[in-house]
Each structure stands twice: as C-alpha cells, then as structure tokens.
mmCIF file of N, CA and C in Angstrom:
data_model
loop_
_atom_site.group_PDB
_atom_site.id
_atom_site.type_symbol
_atom_site.label_atom_id
_atom_site.label_comp_id
_atom_site.label_asym_id
_atom_site.label_seq_id
_atom_site.Cartn_x
_atom_site.Cartn_y
_atom_site.Cartn_z
ATOM 1 N N UNK A 1 -11.288 -5.957 30.068
ATOM 2 C CA UNK A 1 -12.591 -6.651 29.319
ATOM 3 C C UNK A 1 -12.914 -5.252 29.413
ATOM 4 N N UNK A 2 -13.037 -3.894 29.822
ATOM 5 C CA UNK A 2 -14.629 -3.115 29.073
ATOM 6 C C UNK A 2 -13.579 -2.238 28.382
ATOM 7 N N UNK A 3 -12.529 -1.760 28.378
ATOM 8 C CA UNK A 3 -11.477 -1.008 27.513
ATOM 9 C C UNK A 3 -12.029 -1.847 25.698
ATOM 10 N N UNK A 4 -11.150 -3.322 26.069
ATOM 11 C CA UNK A 4 -11.346 -3.630 24.529
ATOM 12 C C UNK A 4 -12.704 -3.891 23.829
ATOM 13 N N UNK A 5 -14.114 -3.792 24.820
ATOM 14 C CA UNK A 5 -14.913 -3.609 24.023
ATOM 15 C C UNK A 5 -14.813 -2.045 23.771
ATOM 16 N N UNK A 6 -14.536 -1.538 24.458
ATOM 17 C CA UNK A 6 -14.889 0.192 23.712
ATOM 18 C C UNK A 6 -13.471 0.674 22.595
ATOM 19 N N UNK A 7 -12.509 -0.179 22.513
ATOM 20 C CA UNK A 7 -12.000 -0.164 21.044
ATOM 21 C C UNK A 7 -12.439 -0.559 19.989
ATOM 22 N N UNK A 8 -12.891 -2.392 20.167
ATOM 23 C CA UNK A 8 -13.847 -3.016 19.300
ATOM 24 C C UNK A 8 -14.726 -1.920 18.351
ATOM 25 N N UNK A 9 -15.450 -0.772 19.584
ATOM 26 C CA UNK A 9 -16.606 -0.533 19.281
ATOM 27 C C UNK A 9 -16.323 0.758 18.487
ATOM 28 N N UNK A 10 -15.111 1.415 18.889
ATOM 29 C CA UNK A 10 -14.481 2.374 18.672
ATOM 30 C C UNK A 10 -14.664 2.364 16.946
ATOM 31 N N UNK A 11 -13.593 1.635 16.839
ATOM 32 C CA UNK A 11 -12.566 0.921 15.887
ATOM 33 C C UNK A 11 -14.199 0.524 14.724
ATOM 34 N N UNK A 12 -14.956 -0.232 15.169
ATOM 35 C CA UNK A 12 -16.387 -0.355 14.046
ATOM 36 C C UNK A 12 -17.028 1.560 13.857
ATOM 37 N N UNK A 13 -17.060 1.739 14.388
ATOM 38 C CA UNK A 13 -17.481 2.863 14.205
ATOM 39 C C UNK A 13 -16.872 4.185 13.278
ATOM 40 N N UNK A 14 -15.243 3.999 12.986
ATOM 41 C CA UNK A 14 -14.916 4.277 12.530
ATOM 42 C C UNK A 14 -14.967 4.290 11.067
ATOM 43 N N UNK A 15 -15.025 2.721 11.079
ATOM 44 C CA UNK A 15 -15.195 2.454 10.039
ATOM 45 C C UNK A 15 -16.662 2.663 9.099
ATOM 46 N N UNK A 16 -17.984 2.779 9.466
ATOM 47 C CA UNK A 16 -18.829 2.534 9.380
ATOM 48 C C UNK A 16 -18.663 4.147 8.999
ATOM 49 N N UNK A 17 -17.614 5.063 10.149
ATOM 50 C CA UNK A 17 -18.232 6.705 9.124
ATOM 51 C C UNK A 17 -17.338 6.905 7.664
ATOM 52 N N UNK A 18 -15.650 6.568 7.944
ATOM 53 C CA UNK A 18 -15.038 6.806 7.212
ATOM 54 C C UNK A 18 -15.413 6.574 5.455
ATOM 55 N N UNK A 19 -16.330 5.993 4.973
ATOM 56 C CA UNK A 19 -16.646 6.721 3.507
ATOM 57 C C UNK A 19 -18.348 7.430 3.489
ATOM 58 N N UNK A 20 -18.611 7.852 5.005
ATOM 59 C CA UNK A 20 -19.756 8.024 5.224
ATOM 60 C C UNK A 20 -18.996 9.899 3.843
ATOM 61 N N UNK A 21 -18.306 9.771 5.442
ATOM 62 C CA UNK A 21 -17.193 11.107 5.525
ATOM 63 C C UNK A 21 -17.194 11.852 4.391
ATOM 64 N N UNK A 22 -15.879 10.819 3.888
ATOM 65 C CA UNK A 22 -15.708 10.871 2.141
ATOM 66 C C UNK A 22 -16.520 11.396 1.132
ATOM 67 N N UNK A 23 -17.215 10.677 1.292
ATOM 68 C CA UNK A 23 -18.426 11.057 0.805
ATOM 69 C C UNK A 23 -18.958 12.673 0.045
ATOM 70 N N UNK A 24 -18.556 13.269 1.378
ATOM 71 C CA UNK A 24 -18.760 14.406 1.609
ATOM 72 C C UNK A 24 -18.014 15.515 1.319
ATOM 73 N N UNK A 25 -16.500 14.954 1.137
ATOM 74 C CA UNK A 25 -16.041 15.962 0.535
ATOM 75 C C UNK A 25 -15.434 16.790 -0.539
ATOM 76 N N UNK A 26 -15.045 17.882 0.198
ATOM 77 C CA UNK A 26 -15.330 18.695 -1.736
ATOM 78 C C UNK A 26 -14.187 18.107 -2.275
ATOM 79 N N UNK A 27 -14.460 18.293 -3.810
ATOM 80 C CA UNK A 27 -13.686 18.137 -4.028
ATOM 81 C C UNK A 27 -12.555 19.693 -5.255
ATOM 82 N N UNK A 28 -11.047 19.723 -5.344
ATOM 83 C CA UNK A 28 -11.104 20.649 -5.948
ATOM 84 C C UNK A 28 -10.563 20.675 -7.298
ATOM 85 N N UNK A 29 -9.890 20.173 -6.883
ATOM 86 C CA UNK A 29 -9.418 19.599 -8.464
ATOM 87 C C UNK A 29 -9.338 17.979 -9.357
ATOM 88 N N UNK A 30 -8.836 17.419 -10.327
ATOM 89 C CA UNK A 30 -8.595 16.553 -11.207
ATOM 90 C C UNK A 30 -7.562 16.261 -10.644
ATOM 91 N N UNK A 31 -7.416 14.691 -10.968
ATOM 92 C CA UNK A 31 -6.671 13.580 -9.669
ATOM 93 C C UNK A 31 -4.627 14.272 -11.489
ATOM 94 N N UNK A 32 -3.978 14.146 -10.927
ATOM 95 C CA UNK A 32 -2.904 14.628 -11.576
ATOM 96 C C UNK A 32 -2.411 13.079 -12.717
ATOM 97 N N UNK A 33 -3.226 12.033 -12.175
ATOM 98 C CA UNK A 33 -2.608 10.572 -12.951
ATOM 99 C C UNK A 33 -3.952 10.516 -13.731
ATOM 100 N N UNK A 34 -4.469 10.702 -13.984
ATOM 101 C CA UNK A 34 -6.312 11.123 -14.821
ATOM 102 C C UNK A 34 -6.198 11.853 -16.192
ATOM 103 N N UNK A 35 -5.477 12.700 -16.240
ATOM 104 C CA UNK A 35 -5.500 13.207 -17.026
ATOM 105 C C UNK A 35 -4.453 13.460 -18.506
ATOM 106 N N UNK A 36 -4.167 14.222 -19.112
ATOM 107 C CA UNK A 36 -3.562 13.916 -19.777
ATOM 108 C C UNK A 36 -1.522 13.632 -20.262
ATOM 109 N N UNK A 37 -1.189 13.206 -18.336
ATOM 110 C CA UNK A 37 0.144 12.579 -18.826
ATOM 111 C C UNK A 37 0.071 11.813 -18.302
ATOM 112 N N UNK A 38 0.845 10.745 -18.664
ATOM 113 C CA UNK A 38 1.310 8.983 -17.539
ATOM 114 C C UNK A 38 2.209 8.877 -17.169
ATOM 115 N N UNK A 39 3.298 10.304 -17.506
ATOM 116 C CA UNK A 39 4.755 10.204 -16.900
ATOM 117 C C UNK A 39 4.744 9.524 -15.424
ATOM 118 N N UNK A 40 4.228 9.771 -14.448
ATOM 119 C CA UNK A 40 3.799 8.605 -12.865
ATOM 120 C C UNK A 40 4.103 8.026 -13.341
ATOM 121 N N UNK A 41 3.248 7.120 -13.776
ATOM 122 C CA UNK A 41 2.792 5.621 -13.548
ATOM 123 C C UNK A 41 4.107 5.439 -13.851
ATOM 124 N N UNK A 42 4.889 5.466 -15.148
ATOM 125 C CA UNK A 42 5.558 4.904 -15.520
ATOM 126 C C UNK A 42 6.730 4.781 -14.878
ATOM 127 N N UNK A 43 6.856 6.361 -13.811
ATOM 128 C CA UNK A 43 8.330 6.104 -12.786
ATOM 129 C C UNK A 43 8.437 5.584 -12.082
ATOM 130 N N UNK A 44 6.331 4.805 -11.707
ATOM 131 C CA UNK A 44 5.842 4.028 -10.777
ATOM 132 C C UNK A 44 6.403 2.566 -11.102
ATOM 133 N N UNK A 45 5.712 2.242 -13.121
ATOM 134 C CA UNK A 45 6.692 0.863 -12.956
ATOM 135 C C UNK A 45 8.117 0.587 -13.167
ATOM 136 N N UNK A 46 8.531 1.444 -13.848
ATOM 137 C CA UNK A 46 10.017 2.089 -13.610
ATOM 138 C C UNK A 46 11.135 1.773 -12.361
ATOM 139 N N UNK A 47 10.123 1.798 -11.684
ATOM 140 C CA UNK A 47 11.298 1.736 -10.131
ATOM 141 C C UNK A 47 10.091 0.213 -9.430
ATOM 142 N N UNK A 48 9.282 0.025 -9.726
ATOM 143 C CA UNK A 48 9.227 -2.043 -9.020
ATOM 144 C C UNK A 48 10.752 -2.529 -10.513
ATOM 145 N N UNK A 49 10.157 -2.520 -11.693
ATOM 146 C CA UNK A 49 10.773 -3.065 -12.147
ATOM 147 C C UNK A 49 12.230 -3.375 -11.816
ATOM 148 N N UNK A 50 13.616 -1.768 -11.510
ATOM 149 C CA UNK A 50 14.325 -2.003 -10.953
ATOM 150 C C UNK A 50 14.577 -2.704 -10.012
ATOM 151 N N UNK A 51 13.322 -2.819 -9.301
ATOM 152 C CA UNK A 51 13.886 -3.511 -7.784
ATOM 153 C C UNK A 51 13.395 -4.823 -8.025
ATOM 154 N N UNK A 52 12.831 -4.983 -8.815
ATOM 155 C CA UNK A 52 12.760 -6.847 -9.301
ATOM 156 C C UNK A 52 13.597 -7.537 -9.471
ATOM 157 N N UNK A 53 14.498 -6.419 -10.623
ATOM 158 C CA UNK A 53 15.930 -6.543 -10.719
ATOM 159 C C UNK A 53 16.531 -7.662 -10.319
ATOM 160 N N UNK A 54 17.051 -6.493 -9.743
ATOM 161 C CA UNK A 54 17.767 -6.331 -8.078
ATOM 162 C C UNK A 54 17.755 -7.847 -7.274
ATOM 163 N N UNK A 55 16.449 -7.722 -7.366
ATOM 164 C CA UNK A 55 15.865 -8.883 -6.461
ATOM 165 C C UNK A 55 16.246 -9.900 -6.931
ATOM 166 N N UNK A 56 15.678 -10.386 -8.312
ATOM 167 C CA UNK A 56 16.540 -11.863 -9.375
ATOM 168 C C UNK A 56 17.988 -11.379 -9.225
ATOM 169 N N UNK A 57 18.582 -10.903 -9.619
ATOM 170 C CA UNK A 57 20.207 -11.199 -9.394
ATOM 171 C C UNK A 57 20.998 -10.702 -8.327
ATOM 172 N N UNK A 58 20.604 -10.874 -8.193
ATOM 173 C CA UNK A 58 21.145 -11.022 -6.084
ATOM 174 C C UNK A 58 21.183 -11.874 -5.391
ATOM 175 N N UNK A 59 19.315 -12.798 -6.232
ATOM 176 C CA UNK A 59 19.127 -14.417 -4.838
ATOM 177 C C UNK A 59 20.381 -15.099 -6.207
ATOM 178 N N UNK A 60 21.523 -16.052 -4.176
ATOM 179 C CA UNK A 60 21.568 -16.607 -5.095
ATOM 180 C C UNK A 60 21.263 -18.884 -5.146
ATOM 181 N N UNK A 61 20.472 -18.503 -4.645
ATOM 182 C CA UNK A 61 19.821 -19.340 -4.431
ATOM 183 C C UNK A 61 20.787 -20.094 -3.652
ATOM 184 N N UNK A 62 20.923 -20.846 -2.696
ATOM 185 C CA UNK A 62 22.219 -21.269 -1.560
ATOM 186 C C UNK A 62 21.298 -22.141 -0.986
ATOM 187 N N UNK A 63 21.047 -23.836 -1.733
ATOM 188 C CA UNK A 63 20.569 -24.757 -0.557
ATOM 189 C C UNK A 63 21.154 -25.181 -0.003
ATOM 190 N N UNK A 64 22.894 -25.240 0.064
ATOM 191 C CA UNK A 64 23.435 -25.910 0.540
ATOM 192 C C UNK A 64 23.706 -25.031 1.768
ATOM 193 N N UNK A 65 23.449 -24.646 2.169
ATOM 194 C CA UNK A 65 23.577 -23.775 3.278
ATOM 195 C C UNK A 65 23.787 -25.106 4.691
ATOM 196 N N UNK A 66 24.864 -23.547 5.582
ATOM 197 C CA UNK A 66 25.016 -24.943 6.925
ATOM 198 C C UNK A 66 23.613 -25.157 7.796
ATOM 199 N N UNK A 67 22.590 -25.497 8.281
ATOM 200 C CA UNK A 67 22.256 -25.925 8.891
ATOM 201 C C UNK A 67 22.629 -25.977 10.416
ATOM 202 N N UNK A 68 22.133 -25.943 11.558
ATOM 203 C CA UNK A 68 22.590 -26.186 12.595
ATOM 204 C C UNK A 68 22.256 -27.057 12.965
ATOM 205 N N UNK A 69 22.290 -27.997 14.320
ATOM 206 C CA UNK A 69 21.752 -29.518 14.092
ATOM 207 C C UNK A 69 21.384 -29.678 16.184
#
C-alpha cells in the first residue's frame, strides 16, 4: 500500500513539474516545420494516405467467417 501511494505521489509531482521545466528550457533554434519548407508535412500525409489506402484495399469484409460453437 505504501509503494502504491509513493508511486502515485511521484507521478503527480512529475506531472506538476514537467510544464515548469519545459517553460524554462532555452530555445536554440526555430522549428523545421514552422518555416519555409512544408515538405516534411507532405511526406507524413503521403505515408498516412498510402497506409489508409492499403488498409481499405486489403479489407475483405468477410461476414461469412466460420465461428466455433
């Protein structure tokens, strides 16, 4: 019981401390996606579209699958 309370307390403390630490982190440069090139975003969208297309094409909707009784 003590270990469970300790784990919950540690998790709560880390959730509270994480935003504070992130706010004080120094910024070393700009984001790659926020600037002049949106090519990485298109690459991610293309990979997602290909994955969804493959999923839709290979789904056979077999409703007559045998079931064990």
